[in-house]
């Protein structure tokens, strides 16, 4: 496929979009922030005041360093700026330290490091195919994509209210995707390995990357029917790829080689429970109403951020183990990976498989946070502005995925912000995508419309009615439960919608069938568990 | 993109910005000093509190002895809820007028009463008589901020949307751009949601009046304006243009025929509205007089604090306050104000068109701001509203003025601890208004209406006036940015402690005066044919 680059001069609308959202972020400096604020402050202190050898051993705070080394280096470099704002925040013994200077610095650091995200978004917008006829700026695909990426509700809420550096990380992802779309595979691989060494949650996407690079970069030719020509394998390319990945990892883990076991054990997601908070995940209903989880969620601050070792054992039905979730995840992404190997080899197919990988691991993975839905939403934005079906999927997934982030912000002062921002993004994405794909036919099926309208009812029930009702006392987690169960339907639906439809032999259909069966089993298993536990513990107050 | 979705996105964004600003601290006089002392003395204790926010620390900490407008509004809720209506404006044993006594017209009092009922149902402590003085808590702050947002949502924002959609010309894109800039005007947002006031109510009502007059519903317009006047007496700044426009229109229709009918209808509307608003106070003439005395205090002096008007700026050169007696100060300011208002009002009387009306609104309020007695720096908002109405017609001058007006209130914002929102919203307004309305690209002598200046400068034929105006704009923006930076970053020399505030006010004053002269000249020059065609539409 030929990628028509948007003319560089026609992007004059990009700076206002980026500047506008950056200024808006600055307005949230004084807003609520979660314990992630303290997590990152503690990391700043650790990396600034301790020798490198102590970084992954330090445990005076419960929020130990559990990101890969490159992120630790990132925090280390930030700490050099931080000392000019407030040097007290850089002391390891100052636990739970908050001061105006510290807040200002940490918030501004997120706003400024979002520059990487903005750059990544520009690169992605350049790769979008522009229609032949000269359209109005507002209905150009690249403009719509820029808004969908830069003004993404989830990122705004998670980074600038809840507090995290996802924008910075997603910047690397978008840059890497853009490089692949531009057929600069080595650069893309380099950026992705940097990303992996910043935050290991992106390992979920690694299967797609691996298969795609192996198939499309290391094999230079295809047969007529699109299947792989084994003789065209280029060892040199494989070597180059391997060199890039290993050198980045070596640079990142090099200083920690003596204690690599400690580092890896810190990074391991097995330290956490099956799910942090009640996100719209498929396996979560299995243990959702469990008594211990209820107790955990009573301290929402503690449950929303990671690092604490919490294991739950089911009392009624057998527990879900990490190996089960691993098998489920692999099963769920297998058909997509196979189709990527055997099917068309363009970067857009890769993007779709990447999406399936992140959605599959979101639905089935172990210890997944509801914020991880952004892993699927952002890459899907790129597809949504170019393909009609993807636009429909995007609308279902973003609306449900974003709504599932609502429980992250539970403070009343931030309630208007989350509602208004969500409305703004949803109205924009609906009208812009409908205008973009303005041909005959509808983007969403009537049932999907009904489902999304139902979301309004759920929102009113969970955000307004239930907290004010007497049930708030007896069943304090009912709103969370309703939210996540309702949202999981939408996420599962969009997961099925994204499955590759171009029929790659019978394997895919077979796989899909088994997958559907797995789905049904899990749904029923979850529902059963739900009913049992509500009967047993529902009245518990 | 359909217009409705763009409009709703604009409105939602404006609401988000408003709420974002309201997360910051509000007006507490002297709080900065107290907060600092508190932090220094009890710092350890404060540091150990993990979930405290900047916004909660600053105003609440230290319990300063004086409070700002926030406490005034809360106190009015307390007074109106607990005391009988007869005592609201009187100094009684239960009502200490020296402590933020009610000094706004009755509608404000009624509004406070409604808010007080809601407050009472949420938490009775908030409006408890005497005991609630100086009450502050995050929840109460949330409630107060929400009342402002609700008032804005009901009155101000719909009026702005309707005005921009129906009374500005150009493509729908242009209308939405104007709407966006209008809603994002930083001065109003920072005062209402940062400092804490309900300007959105009075300005919104006045805007409904303008809107109704623009659509030809004269009686409804005068009704809305009377409500505005009864909410805040400062709306008198706009009264003369309303009066002259309606009178001029009646005269034009013929004072013996339809004009008389119109005049009678308007007069009865005005009288009826006033009577309705003042009904509870009319039983006793003394009572009504006391309310009037409370509303118009003359004992406060020619000007207070640092205001960017003539008297304060003149004070640098001539100490008028000490030369003249307070009575002659009143007469002097009255004479100057009348003289300044006269030209634009006479012009409006003779040519009562909507275009002239908008210009006269700006000119009259600016004249009041520059020359009248006892002006507060926040009164510039009353000028900013009519200038916002001109955003579509005279973009460059309007943006320039609006930016300068926000800048003129900077010392106030700094006192309230609103530095970050001030910088963010001003930057956003300047950037987006210039980007969306592109005043600098279409900047020619014709669009700037510099015909009269051209005639005055006939001896300099080669001068490119538009170029000069553009550079003056750049220089003034640079000056405001520089002065903002200097005020924040530097400590003034010890023998001139007021140096920076004075520099700020005089810079702003020069720009206000320039705008005043310019808008008057525009009002007297012929409206371009483009304009008149559109009005017939």
Short mmCIF file of N, CA, C and O in Angstrom, two decimals, chain B residues 409-494:
data_model
loop_
_atom_site.label_atom_id
_atom_site.label_comp_id
_atom_site.label_asym_id
_atom_site.label_seq_id
_atom_site.Cartn_x
_atom_site.Cartn_y
_atom_site.Cartn_z
N UNK B 409 -6.10 43.35 36.34
CA UNK B 409 -6.51 42.75 37.61
C UNK B 409 -5.44 41.82 38.17
O UNK B 409 -5.67 41.13 39.16
N UNK B 410 -4.28 41.80 37.54
CA UNK B 410 -3.25 40.84 37.95
C UNK B 410 -2.87 40.96 39.43
O UNK B 410 -2.76 39.93 40.11
N UNK B 411 -2.67 42.20 39.97
CA UNK B 411 -2.31 42.24 41.40
C UNK B 411 -3.32 41.54 42.28
O UNK B 411 -2.95 40.86 43.24
N UNK B 412 -4.59 41.67 41.90
CA UNK B 412 -5.65 40.99 42.67
C UNK B 412 -5.47 39.47 42.60
O UNK B 412 -5.57 38.77 43.60
N UNK B 413 -5.23 38.97 41.38
CA UNK B 413 -5.08 37.53 41.21
C UNK B 413 -3.88 37.01 42.00
O UNK B 413 -3.95 35.94 42.60
N UNK B 414 -2.81 37.78 41.98
CA UNK B 414 -1.63 37.32 42.70
C UNK B 414 -1.92 37.25 44.19
O UNK B 414 -1.50 36.34 44.88
N UNK B 415 -2.69 38.24 44.68
CA UNK B 415 -3.04 38.24 46.10
C UNK B 415 -3.86 37.00 46.44
O UNK B 415 -3.75 36.45 47.52
N UNK B 416 -4.70 36.58 45.50
CA UNK B 416 -5.55 35.42 45.76
C UNK B 416 -4.84 34.10 45.52
O UNK B 416 -5.44 33.04 45.66
N UNK B 417 -3.60 34.16 45.08
CA UNK B 417 -2.89 32.91 44.80
C UNK B 417 -3.33 32.26 43.52
O UNK B 417 -3.41 31.03 43.43
N UNK B 418 -3.66 33.06 42.51
CA UNK B 418 -4.18 32.51 41.26
C UNK B 418 -3.17 32.67 40.12
O UNK B 418 -3.56 32.84 38.97
N UNK B 419 -1.90 32.61 40.46
CA UNK B 419 -0.89 32.87 39.43
C UNK B 419 -1.00 31.89 38.26
O UNK B 419 -1.07 32.30 37.10
N UNK B 420 -1.05 30.59 38.58
CA UNK B 420 -1.06 29.60 37.50
C UNK B 420 -2.30 29.73 36.62
O UNK B 420 -2.19 29.81 35.39
N UNK B 421 -3.51 29.80 37.20
CA UNK B 421 -4.68 29.98 36.34
C UNK B 421 -4.63 31.28 35.53
O UNK B 421 -5.05 31.30 34.38
N UNK B 422 -4.08 32.33 36.14
CA UNK B 422 -3.98 33.60 35.41
C UNK B 422 -3.11 33.42 34.18
O UNK B 422 -3.51 33.80 33.06
N UNK B 423 -1.94 32.83 34.37
CA UNK B 423 -1.03 32.67 33.23
C UNK B 423 -1.66 31.75 32.19
O UNK B 423 -1.68 32.08 30.99
N UNK B 424 -2.22 30.64 32.65
CA UNK B 424 -2.76 29.66 31.71
C UNK B 424 -3.91 30.24 30.89
O UNK B 424 -3.92 30.17 29.66
N UNK B 425 -4.88 30.86 31.58
CA UNK B 425 -6.06 31.32 30.84
C UNK B 425 -5.71 32.52 29.96
O UNK B 425 -6.24 32.63 28.86
N UNK B 426 -4.84 33.41 30.43
CA UNK B 426 -4.50 34.56 29.58
C UNK B 426 -3.79 34.09 28.33
O UNK B 426 -4.09 34.56 27.22
N UNK B 427 -2.85 33.17 28.53
CA UNK B 427 -2.10 32.66 27.38
C UNK B 427 -3.06 31.99 26.40
O UNK B 427 -2.99 32.22 25.18
N UNK B 428 -3.95 31.19 26.93
CA UNK B 428 -4.89 30.46 26.08
C UNK B 428 -5.78 31.43 25.33
O UNK B 428 -6.00 31.30 24.12
N UNK B 429 -6.28 32.46 26.04
CA UNK B 429 -7.17 33.40 25.38
C UNK B 429 -6.45 34.13 24.26
O UNK B 429 -6.95 34.25 23.14
N UNK B 430 -5.27 34.64 24.57
CA UNK B 430 -4.52 35.41 23.57
C UNK B 430 -4.23 34.54 22.36
O UNK B 430 -4.46 34.95 21.21
N UNK B 431 -3.74 33.34 22.62
CA UNK B 431 -3.33 32.48 21.52
C UNK B 431 -4.53 32.08 20.67
O UNK B 431 -4.52 32.19 19.44
N UNK B 432 -5.60 31.61 21.33
CA UNK B 432 -6.72 31.09 20.56
C UNK B 432 -7.52 32.18 19.87
O UNK B 432 -8.03 31.98 18.79
N UNK B 433 -7.64 33.34 20.53
CA UNK B 433 -8.40 34.40 19.85
C UNK B 433 -7.64 34.86 18.62
O UNK B 433 -8.25 35.12 17.58
N UNK B 434 -6.32 34.94 18.73
CA UNK B 434 -5.56 35.37 17.56
C UNK B 434 -5.58 34.29 16.48
O UNK B 434 -5.68 34.57 15.30
N UNK B 435 -5.54 33.03 16.93
CA UNK B 435 -5.55 31.95 15.94
C UNK B 435 -6.91 31.83 15.26
O UNK B 435 -7.00 31.69 14.04
N UNK B 436 -7.98 31.92 16.05
CA UNK B 436 -9.31 31.65 15.49
C UNK B 436 -9.89 32.85 14.77
O UNK B 436 -10.53 32.71 13.73
N UNK B 437 -9.71 34.04 15.34
CA UNK B 437 -10.32 35.22 14.73
C UNK B 437 -9.38 35.89 13.75
O UNK B 437 -9.77 36.82 13.05
N UNK B 438 -8.14 35.43 13.73
CA UNK B 438 -7.08 35.95 12.85
C UNK B 438 -7.17 37.45 12.61
O UNK B 438 -7.32 37.89 11.49
N UNK B 439 -7.10 38.27 13.67
CA UNK B 439 -7.20 39.72 13.48
C UNK B 439 -5.95 40.31 12.84
O UNK B 439 -6.01 41.36 12.21
N UNK B 440 -4.82 39.64 13.01
CA UNK B 440 -3.58 40.23 12.50
C UNK B 440 -3.42 39.99 11.01
O UNK B 440 -2.73 40.75 10.33
N UNK B 441 -4.10 38.96 10.49
CA UNK B 441 -3.98 38.70 9.06
C UNK B 441 -4.86 39.67 8.26
O UNK B 441 -4.45 40.18 7.23
N UNK B 442 -6.05 39.90 8.76
CA UNK B 442 -6.95 40.84 8.06
C UNK B 442 -6.85 42.20 8.73
O UNK B 442 -7.83 42.75 9.20
N UNK B 443 -5.66 42.71 8.81
CA UNK B 443 -5.47 43.95 9.55
C UNK B 443 -5.15 45.05 8.55
O UNK B 443 -4.04 45.17 8.07
N UNK B 444 -6.17 45.81 8.17
CA UNK B 444 -5.93 46.92 7.25
C UNK B 444 -6.63 48.14 7.81
O UNK B 444 -7.41 48.05 8.75
N UNK B 445 -6.35 49.28 7.21
CA UNK B 445 -6.97 50.51 7.71
C UNK B 445 -8.48 50.43 7.61
O UNK B 445 -9.21 50.96 8.45
N UNK B 446 -8.95 49.71 6.61
CA UNK B 446 -10.38 49.62 6.41
C UNK B 446 -11.04 48.78 7.51
O UNK B 446 -12.00 49.21 8.14
N UNK B 447 -10.48 47.59 7.76
CA UNK B 447 -11.10 46.72 8.77
C UNK B 447 -10.92 47.30 10.16
O UNK B 447 -11.74 47.06 11.04
N UNK B 448 -9.87 48.06 10.36
CA UNK B 448 -9.67 48.66 11.67
C UNK B 448 -10.45 49.96 11.83
O UNK B 448 -10.45 50.56 12.88
N UNK B 449 -11.09 50.41 10.77
CA UNK B 449 -11.87 51.67 10.75
C UNK B 449 -11.02 52.85 11.20
O UNK B 449 -11.34 53.54 12.15
N UNK B 450 -9.90 53.01 10.50
CA UNK B 450 -8.99 54.09 10.87
C UNK B 450 -9.17 55.31 9.99
O UNK B 450 -8.29 56.15 9.89
N UNK B 451 -10.32 55.42 9.30
CA UNK B 451 -10.54 56.53 8.37
C UNK B 451 -10.32 57.89 8.99
O UNK B 451 -9.67 58.76 8.41
N UNK B 452 -10.84 58.06 10.20
CA UNK B 452 -10.74 59.36 10.84
C UNK B 452 -9.30 59.69 11.20
O UNK B 452 -8.82 60.80 11.00
N UNK B 453 -8.61 58.66 11.70
CA UNK B 453 -7.19 58.87 12.03
C UNK B 453 -6.44 59.27 10.78
O UNK B 453 -5.57 60.12 10.80
N UNK B 454 -6.79 58.65 9.65
CA UNK B 454 -6.14 58.96 8.38
C UNK B 454 -6.34 60.43 8.04
O UNK B 454 -5.43 61.13 7.63
N UNK B 455 -7.58 60.91 8.25
CA UNK B 455 -7.85 62.31 7.94
C UNK B 455 -7.07 63.24 8.85
O UNK B 455 -6.58 64.28 8.44
N UNK B 456 -6.96 62.82 10.12
CA UNK B 456 -6.22 63.66 11.07
C UNK B 456 -4.74 63.71 10.72
O UNK B 456 -4.07 64.70 10.95
N UNK B 457 -4.23 62.62 10.18
CA UNK B 457 -2.81 62.54 9.88
C UNK B 457 -2.55 62.75 8.39
O UNK B 457 -1.69 62.12 7.80
N UNK B 458 -3.33 63.65 7.79
CA UNK B 458 -3.24 63.82 6.33
C UNK B 458 -1.85 64.27 5.90
O UNK B 458 -1.44 64.05 4.79
N UNK B 459 -1.11 64.90 6.85
CA UNK B 459 0.20 65.41 6.46
C UNK B 459 1.26 64.30 6.43
O UNK B 459 2.37 64.53 6.06
N UNK B 460 0.88 63.12 6.82
CA UNK B 460 1.83 61.99 6.77
C UNK B 460 1.26 60.92 5.86
O UNK B 460 0.83 59.86 6.32
N UNK B 461 1.14 61.15 4.59
CA UNK B 461 0.39 60.25 3.71
C UNK B 461 1.01 58.86 3.59
O UNK B 461 0.32 57.92 3.27
N UNK B 462 2.31 58.75 3.84
CA UNK B 462 2.95 57.46 3.56
C UNK B 462 2.85 56.48 4.73
O UNK B 462 3.22 55.34 4.62
N UNK B 463 2.36 57.00 5.85
CA UNK B 463 2.33 56.17 7.05
C UNK B 463 1.33 55.02 6.90
O UNK B 463 0.19 55.23 6.52
N UNK B 464 1.78 53.81 7.22
CA UNK B 464 0.86 52.68 7.20
C UNK B 464 0.26 52.52 8.59
O UNK B 464 0.90 51.96 9.49
N UNK B 465 -0.96 53.04 8.76
CA UNK B 465 -1.54 53.07 10.11
C UNK B 465 -1.77 51.67 10.65
O UNK B 465 -1.56 51.39 11.83
N UNK B 466 -2.23 50.76 9.77
CA UNK B 466 -2.50 49.40 10.24
C UNK B 466 -1.23 48.76 10.79
O UNK B 466 -1.26 48.05 11.81
N UNK B 467 -0.13 49.04 10.11
CA UNK B 467 1.15 48.48 10.56
C UNK B 467 1.48 49.00 11.95
O UNK B 467 1.93 48.27 12.82
N UNK B 468 1.23 50.32 12.16
CA UNK B 468 1.52 50.92 13.46
C UNK B 468 0.66 50.28 14.54
O UNK B 468 1.13 49.93 15.62
N UNK B 469 -0.62 50.11 14.22
CA UNK B 469 -1.52 49.51 15.21
C UNK B 469 -1.05 48.11 15.58
O UNK B 469 -1.02 47.72 16.74
N UNK B 470 -0.66 47.36 14.56
CA UNK B 470 -0.22 46.01 14.81
C UNK B 470 1.00 46.00 15.74
O UNK B 470 1.07 45.22 16.69
N UNK B 471 1.91 46.90 15.47
CA UNK B 471 3.11 46.94 16.33
C UNK B 471 2.79 47.43 17.73
O UNK B 471 3.38 46.97 18.70
N UNK B 472 1.85 48.35 17.82
CA UNK B 472 1.44 48.78 19.16
C UNK B 472 0.86 47.61 19.94
O UNK B 472 1.10 47.45 21.14
N UNK B 473 0.13 46.79 19.22
CA UNK B 473 -0.45 45.60 19.87
C UNK B 473 0.66 44.69 20.38
O UNK B 473 0.66 44.26 21.53
N UNK B 474 1.63 44.39 19.51
CA UNK B 474 2.74 43.53 19.93
C UNK B 474 3.44 44.11 21.15
O UNK B 474 3.74 43.40 22.10
N UNK B 475 3.72 45.43 21.08
CA UNK B 475 4.46 46.04 22.18
C UNK B 475 3.67 45.96 23.47
O UNK B 475 4.21 45.64 24.53
N UNK B 476 2.36 46.20 23.38
CA UNK B 476 1.58 46.19 24.62
C UNK B 476 1.49 44.77 25.18
O UNK B 476 1.55 44.57 26.39
N UNK B 477 1.39 43.78 24.30
CA UNK B 477 1.37 42.41 24.82
C UNK B 477 2.71 42.08 25.47
O UNK B 477 2.77 41.50 26.56
N UNK B 478 3.78 42.51 24.83
CA UNK B 478 5.10 42.26 25.43
C UNK B 478 5.22 42.97 26.77
O UNK B 478 5.76 42.41 27.73
N UNK B 479 4.67 44.20 26.84
CA UNK B 479 4.76 44.95 28.09
C UNK B 479 3.98 44.25 29.19
O UNK B 479 4.46 44.14 30.32
N UNK B 480 2.79 43.77 28.86
CA UNK B 480 2.00 43.08 29.89
C UNK B 480 2.73 41.82 30.35
O UNK B 480 2.79 41.53 31.55
N UNK B 481 3.30 41.09 29.39
CA UNK B 481 4.01 39.86 29.77
C UNK B 481 5.20 40.22 30.66
O UNK B 481 5.42 39.61 31.70
N UNK B 482 5.95 41.24 30.24
CA UNK B 482 7.12 41.63 31.01
C UNK B 482 6.76 42.08 32.41
O UNK B 482 7.37 41.64 33.39
N UNK B 483 5.71 42.91 32.50
CA UNK B 483 5.31 43.41 33.82
C UNK B 483 4.79 42.28 34.71
O UNK B 483 5.05 42.26 35.91
N UNK B 484 4.07 41.33 34.10
CA UNK B 484 3.59 40.20 34.90
C UNK B 484 4.79 39.44 35.46
O UNK B 484 4.83 39.08 36.64
N UNK B 485 5.76 39.21 34.61
CA UNK B 485 6.94 38.47 35.05
C UNK B 485 7.66 39.22 36.16
O UNK B 485 8.02 38.64 37.19
N UNK B 486 7.85 40.52 35.95
CA UNK B 486 8.60 41.33 36.92
C UNK B 486 7.89 41.33 38.26
O UNK B 486 8.50 41.16 39.31
N UNK B 487 6.55 41.49 38.21
CA UNK B 487 5.81 41.53 39.48
C UNK B 487 5.96 40.24 40.25
O UNK B 487 6.06 40.23 41.47
N UNK B 488 5.95 39.12 39.53
CA UNK B 488 6.04 37.84 40.22
C UNK B 488 7.46 37.57 40.69
O UNK B 488 7.68 37.09 41.80
N UNK B 489 8.42 37.91 39.84
CA UNK B 489 9.78 37.42 40.10
C UNK B 489 10.62 38.36 40.95
O UNK B 489 11.50 37.92 41.67
N UNK B 490 10.39 39.67 40.85
CA UNK B 490 11.31 40.61 41.51
C UNK B 490 10.68 41.22 42.75
O UNK B 490 9.47 41.32 42.88
N UNK B 491 11.54 41.66 43.65
CA UNK B 491 11.09 42.38 44.83
C UNK B 491 11.28 43.87 44.54
O UNK B 491 12.35 44.28 44.10
N UNK B 492 10.23 44.68 44.76
CA UNK B 492 10.37 46.11 44.44
C UNK B 492 11.37 46.77 45.39
O UNK B 492 11.56 46.32 46.52
N UNK B 493 12.01 47.84 44.95
CA UNK B 493 12.94 48.56 45.83
C UNK B 493 12.22 49.05 47.08
O UNK B 493 11.04 49.41 47.03
N UNK B 494 12.93 49.08 48.18
CA UNK B 494 12.26 49.30 49.47
C UNK B 494 11.61 50.67 49.58
O UNK B 494 10.60 50.83 50.27
#
